[in-house]
């Protein structure tokens, strides 16, 4: 692999990651502090319920039912919500609203989406690099590009 090939691959990865991060961050705060999507608020209430802080609002709005509805799902999202809430409350000097928690969870989503772009590039590159590094760069860009410009998934 020549120096020019390394520069090409680095440029392709950098451009894809930058485009993915830019597109995700531009739409990240959509409708906040209002919540237009009920799943986000349900996950917020579930995280409150999992923390065990005795928040009457969580019980009144059915957080235990949300937990039953998500039985069998991987628990990373609610756990991340619990720890994000604890960190936000420990580092904030003001009253926090649900939009503050959900906005921070959306930043986690941006990070996961940008990481997925990098993983898709790596998979594509690995599958096509045997034909040469330039084919590897093209093979990495082809699966990563549609995901980069698509709406937020995670």
PDB file of C-alpha atoms in Angstrom:
ATOM      1  CA  UNK A   1       0.000   0.000   0.000  1.00  0.00           C
ATOM      2  CA  UNK A   2       1.449   3.316  -1.039  1.00  0.00           C
ATOM      3  CA  UNK A   3       1.327   6.587   0.836  1.00  0.00           C
ATOM      4  CA  UNK A   4      -1.195   7.896  -1.686  1.00  0.00           C
ATOM      5  CA  UNK A   5      -3.484   4.935  -0.962  1.00  0.00           C
ATOM      6  CA  UNK A   6      -3.282   5.572   2.789  1.00  0.00           C
ATOM      7  CA  UNK A   7      -4.188   9.219   2.219  1.00  0.00           C
ATOM      8  CA  UNK A   8      -7.145   8.206   0.031  1.00  0.00           C
ATOM      9  CA  UNK A   9      -8.494   5.775   2.628  1.00  0.00           C
ATOM     10  CA  UNK A  10      -7.999   8.251   5.476  1.00  0.00           C
ATOM     11  CA  UNK A  11      -9.747  10.952   3.453  1.00  0.00           C
ATOM     12  CA  UNK A  12     -12.689   8.667   2.633  1.00  0.00           C
ATOM     13  CA  UNK A  13     -13.177   7.598   6.254  1.00  0.00           C
ATOM     14  CA  UNK A  14     -12.802  11.151   7.552  1.00  0.00           C
ATOM     15  CA  UNK A  15     -15.321  12.536   5.082  1.00  0.00           C
ATOM     16  CA  UNK A  16     -17.879   9.828   5.835  1.00  0.00           C
ATOM     17  CA  UNK A  17     -17.548  10.253   9.605  1.00  0.00           C
ATOM     18  CA  UNK A  18     -17.709  14.043   9.347  1.00  0.00           C
ATOM     19  CA  UNK A  19     -20.769  13.910   7.093  1.00  0.00           C
ATOM     20  CA  UNK A  20     -22.489  11.438   9.404  1.00  0.00           C
ATOM     21  CA  UNK A  21     -21.759  13.503  12.503  1.00  0.00           C
ATOM     22  CA  UNK A  22     -22.813  16.757  10.819  1.00  0.00           C
ATOM     23  CA  UNK A  23     -26.127  15.392   9.547  1.00  0.00           C
ATOM     24  CA  UNK A  24     -26.958  13.751  12.864  1.00  0.00           C
ATOM     25  CA  UNK A  25     -26.020  16.775  14.976  1.00  0.00           C
ATOM     26  CA  UNK A  26     -27.999  19.175  12.775  1.00  0.00           C
ATOM     27  CA  UNK A  27     -31.212  17.237  13.452  1.00  0.00           C
ATOM     28  CA  UNK A  28     -30.391  16.053  16.973  1.00  0.00           C
ATOM     29  CA  UNK A  29     -32.393  18.616  18.952  1.00  0.00           C
ATOM     30  CA  UNK A  30     -35.541  18.252  16.848  1.00  0.00           C
ATOM     31  CA  UNK A  31     -38.566  19.538  18.780  1.00  0.00           C
ATOM     32  CA  UNK A  32     -36.758  19.715  22.137  1.00  0.00           C
ATOM     33  CA  UNK A  33     -37.674  20.682  24.839  1.00  0.00           C
ATOM     34  CA  UNK A  34     -41.057  19.369  23.666  1.00  0.00           C
ATOM     35  CA  UNK A  35     -41.358  15.649  23.080  1.00  0.00           C
ATOM     36  CA  UNK A  36     -43.095  14.590  19.903  1.00  0.00           C
ATOM     37  CA  UNK A  37     -42.168  10.928  19.990  1.00  0.00           C
ATOM     38  CA  UNK A  38     -43.720   8.880  22.777  1.00  0.00           C
ATOM     39  CA  UNK A  39     -41.086   6.141  22.824  1.00  0.00           C
ATOM     40  CA  UNK A  40     -38.449   8.578  24.049  1.00  0.00           C
ATOM     41  CA  UNK A  41     -40.585   9.715  26.951  1.00  0.00           C
ATOM     42  CA  UNK A  42     -41.538   6.115  27.762  1.00  0.00           C
ATOM     43  CA  UNK A  43     -37.875   5.131  27.936  1.00  0.00           C
ATOM     44  CA  UNK A  44     -37.202   8.165  30.135  1.00  0.00           C
ATOM     45  CA  UNK A  45     -39.961   7.096  32.530  1.00  0.00           C
ATOM     46  CA  UNK A  46     -38.653   3.520  32.502  1.00  0.00           C
ATOM     47  CA  UNK A  47     -35.187   4.793  33.435  1.00  0.00           C
ATOM     48  CA  UNK A  48     -36.725   6.780  36.299  1.00  0.00           C
ATOM     49  CA  UNK A  49     -38.544   3.666  37.451  1.00  0.00           C
ATOM     50  CA  UNK A  50     -35.393   1.528  37.215  1.00  0.00           C
ATOM     51  CA  UNK A  51     -33.482   4.018  39.343  1.00  0.00           C
ATOM     52  CA  UNK A  52     -35.867   3.368  42.201  1.00  0.00           C
ATOM     53  CA  UNK A  53     -36.031   7.022  43.207  1.00  0.00           C
ATOM     54  CA  UNK A  54     -39.768   6.830  43.936  1.00  0.00           C
ATOM     55  CA  UNK A  55     -40.812   9.299  41.267  1.00  0.00           C
ATOM     56  CA  UNK A  56     -44.624   9.364  41.315  1.00  0.00           C
ATOM     57  CA  UNK A  57     -44.723  10.654  37.745  1.00  0.00           C
ATOM     58  CA  UNK A  58     -43.117   7.468  36.441  1.00  0.00           C
ATOM     59  CA  UNK A  59     -45.709   5.265  38.133  1.00  0.00           C
ATOM     60  CA  UNK A  60     -48.622   7.498  37.148  1.00  0.00           C
ATOM     61  CA  UNK A  61     -47.670   7.324  33.480  1.00  0.00           C
ATOM     62  CA  UNK A  62     -47.152   3.578  33.421  1.00  0.00           C
ATOM     63  CA  UNK A  63     -43.384   3.075  33.571  1.00  0.00           C
ATOM     64  CA  UNK A  64     -43.771  -0.477  34.964  1.00  0.00           C
ATOM     65  CA  UNK A  65     -45.967  -1.318  31.982  1.00  0.00           C
ATOM     66  CA  UNK A  66     -43.238  -0.035  29.656  1.00  0.00           C
ATOM     67  CA  UNK A  67     -40.800  -2.358  31.402  1.00  0.00           C
ATOM     68  CA  UNK A  68     -43.123  -5.311  30.807  1.00  0.00           C
ATOM     69  CA  UNK A  69     -43.569  -4.269  27.190  1.00  0.00           C
ATOM     70  CA  UNK A  70     -39.792  -4.299  26.685  1.00  0.00           C
ATOM     71  CA  UNK A  71     -39.253  -7.675  28.367  1.00  0.00           C
ATOM     72  CA  UNK A  72     -36.645  -9.603  26.416  1.00  0.00           C
ATOM     73  CA  UNK A  73     -35.081  -6.538  24.811  1.00  0.00           C
ATOM     74  CA  UNK A  74     -31.407  -5.819  25.437  1.00  0.00           C
ATOM     75  CA  UNK A  75     -31.230  -3.587  28.525  1.00  0.00           C
ATOM     76  CA  UNK A  76     -28.508  -1.209  27.304  1.00  0.00           C
ATOM     77  CA  UNK A  77     -30.837   1.683  26.459  1.00  0.00           C
ATOM     78  CA  UNK A  78     -32.629   1.826  29.836  1.00  0.00           C
ATOM     79  CA  UNK A  79     -29.356   1.307  31.721  1.00  0.00           C
ATOM     80  CA  UNK A  80     -27.746   4.076  29.703  1.00  0.00           C
ATOM     81  CA  UNK A  81     -30.750   6.251  30.535  1.00  0.00           C
ATOM     82  CA  UNK A  82     -30.320   5.524  34.247  1.00  0.00           C
ATOM     83  CA  UNK A  83     -26.638   6.414  34.280  1.00  0.00           C
ATOM     84  CA  UNK A  84     -27.090   9.419  32.013  1.00  0.00           C
ATOM     85  CA  UNK A  85     -29.718  10.751  34.416  1.00  0.00           C
ATOM     86  CA  UNK A  86     -27.466  10.241  37.406  1.00  0.00           C
ATOM     87  CA  UNK A  87     -24.507  11.962  35.739  1.00  0.00           C
ATOM     88  CA  UNK A  88     -26.661  14.871  34.540  1.00  0.00           C
ATOM     89  CA  UNK A  89     -28.123  15.407  37.991  1.00  0.00           C
ATOM     90  CA  UNK A  90     -24.727  15.197  39.669  1.00  0.00           C
ATOM     91  CA  UNK A  91     -23.159  17.737  37.314  1.00  0.00           C
ATOM     92  CA  UNK A  92     -26.053  20.167  36.870  1.00  0.00           C
ATOM     93  CA  UNK A  93     -26.795  23.135  39.099  1.00  0.00           C
ATOM     94  CA  UNK A  94     -30.351  23.675  37.851  1.00  0.00           C
ATOM     95  CA  UNK A  95     -33.640  21.816  37.667  1.00  0.00           C
ATOM     96  CA  UNK A  96     -33.633  19.335  34.797  1.00  0.00           C
ATOM     97  CA  UNK A  97     -36.586  18.686  32.535  1.00  0.00           C
ATOM     98  CA  UNK A  98     -37.275  15.462  30.602  1.00  0.00           C
ATOM     99  CA  UNK A  99     -36.003  17.170  27.434  1.00  0.00           C
ATOM    100  CA  UNK A 100     -32.583  17.584  29.059  1.00  0.00           C
ATOM    101  CA  UNK A 101     -32.296  13.855  29.638  1.00  0.00           C
ATOM    102  CA  UNK A 102     -33.645  12.955  26.235  1.00  0.00           C
ATOM    103  CA  UNK A 103     -31.354  15.457  24.512  1.00  0.00           C
ATOM    104  CA  UNK A 104     -28.374  13.795  26.145  1.00  0.00           C
ATOM    105  CA  UNK A 105     -29.643  10.364  25.142  1.00  0.00           C
ATOM    106  CA  UNK A 106     -29.885  11.633  21.577  1.00  0.00           C
ATOM    107  CA  UNK A 107     -26.195  12.558  21.740  1.00  0.00           C
ATOM    108  CA  UNK A 108     -25.470   8.935  22.653  1.00  0.00           C
ATOM    109  CA  UNK A 109     -27.482   8.013  19.571  1.00  0.00           C
ATOM    110  CA  UNK A 110     -25.376  10.314  17.402  1.00  0.00           C
ATOM    111  CA  UNK A 111     -22.204   8.678  18.731  1.00  0.00           C
ATOM    112  CA  UNK A 112     -23.589   5.192  18.035  1.00  0.00           C
ATOM    113  CA  UNK A 113     -24.603   6.176  14.500  1.00  0.00           C
ATOM    114  CA  UNK A 114     -21.205   7.673  13.677  1.00  0.00           C
ATOM    115  CA  UNK A 115     -19.473   4.586  15.074  1.00  0.00           C
ATOM    116  CA  UNK A 116     -21.726   2.430  12.886  1.00  0.00           C
ATOM    117  CA  UNK A 117     -20.593   4.376   9.816  1.00  0.00           C
ATOM    118  CA  UNK A 118     -16.994   3.540  10.722  1.00  0.00           C
ATOM    119  CA  UNK A 119     -17.812  -0.134  11.270  1.00  0.00           C
ATOM    120  CA  UNK A 120     -19.637  -0.370   7.932  1.00  0.00           C
ATOM    121  CA  UNK A 121     -16.646   1.190   6.195  1.00  0.00           C
ATOM    122  CA  UNK A 122     -14.315  -1.291   7.905  1.00  0.00           C
ATOM    123  CA  UNK A 123     -16.474  -4.263   6.872  1.00  0.00           C
ATOM    124  CA  UNK A 124     -16.686  -3.100   3.268  1.00  0.00           C
ATOM    125  CA  UNK A 125     -12.980  -2.374   3.146  1.00  0.00           C
ATOM    126  CA  UNK A 126     -12.121  -5.784   4.589  1.00  0.00           C
ATOM    127  CA  UNK A 127     -14.266  -7.589   2.032  1.00  0.00           C
ATOM    128  CA  UNK A 128     -12.851  -5.769  -0.999  1.00  0.00           C
ATOM    129  CA  UNK A 129      -9.269  -4.872  -0.032  1.00  0.00           C
ATOM    130  CA  UNK A 130      -7.927  -8.095  -1.558  1.00  0.00           C
ATOM    131  CA  UNK A 131      -8.402  -6.456  -4.971  1.00  0.00           C
ATOM    132  CA  UNK A 132      -6.297  -3.473  -3.931  1.00  0.00           C
ATOM    133  CA  UNK A 133      -6.530  -0.622  -1.461  1.00  0.00           C
ATOM    134  CA  UNK A 134      -8.446   1.645  -3.828  1.00  0.00           C
ATOM    135  CA  UNK A 135     -11.084  -1.033  -4.333  1.00  0.00           C
ATOM    136  CA  UNK A 136     -11.084  -1.429  -0.570  1.00  0.00           C
ATOM    137  CA  UNK A 137     -11.790   2.282  -0.123  1.00  0.00           C
ATOM    138  CA  UNK A 138     -14.612   2.087  -2.652  1.00  0.00           C
ATOM    139  CA  UNK A 139     -15.934  -1.106  -1.087  1.00  0.00           C
ATOM    140  CA  UNK A 140     -15.889   0.579   2.317  1.00  0.00           C
ATOM    141  CA  UNK A 141     -17.609   3.714   1.105  1.00  0.00           C
ATOM    142  CA  UNK A 142     -20.459   1.932  -0.690  1.00  0.00           C
ATOM    143  CA  UNK A 143     -22.140   0.400   2.396  1.00  0.00           C
ATOM    144  CA  UNK A 144     -21.264   3.341   4.661  1.00  0.00           C
ATOM    145  CA  UNK A 145     -22.535   6.138   2.405  1.00  0.00           C
ATOM    146  CA  UNK A 146     -26.261   5.247   2.381  1.00  0.00           C
ATOM    147  CA  UNK A 147     -26.199   4.823   6.149  1.00  0.00           C
ATOM    148  CA  UNK A 148     -24.373   8.137   6.523  1.00  0.00           C
ATOM    149  CA  UNK A 149     -27.068  10.140   4.719  1.00  0.00           C
ATOM    150  CA  UNK A 150     -30.046   8.202   6.067  1.00  0.00           C
ATOM    151  CA  UNK A 151     -32.110   9.440   9.034  1.00  0.00           C
ATOM    152  CA  UNK A 152     -31.023   8.496  12.523  1.00  0.00           C
ATOM    153  CA  UNK A 153     -31.507   4.801  13.169  1.00  0.00           C
ATOM    154  CA  UNK A 154     -30.309   4.034  16.698  1.00  0.00           C
TER     155      UNK A 154
END
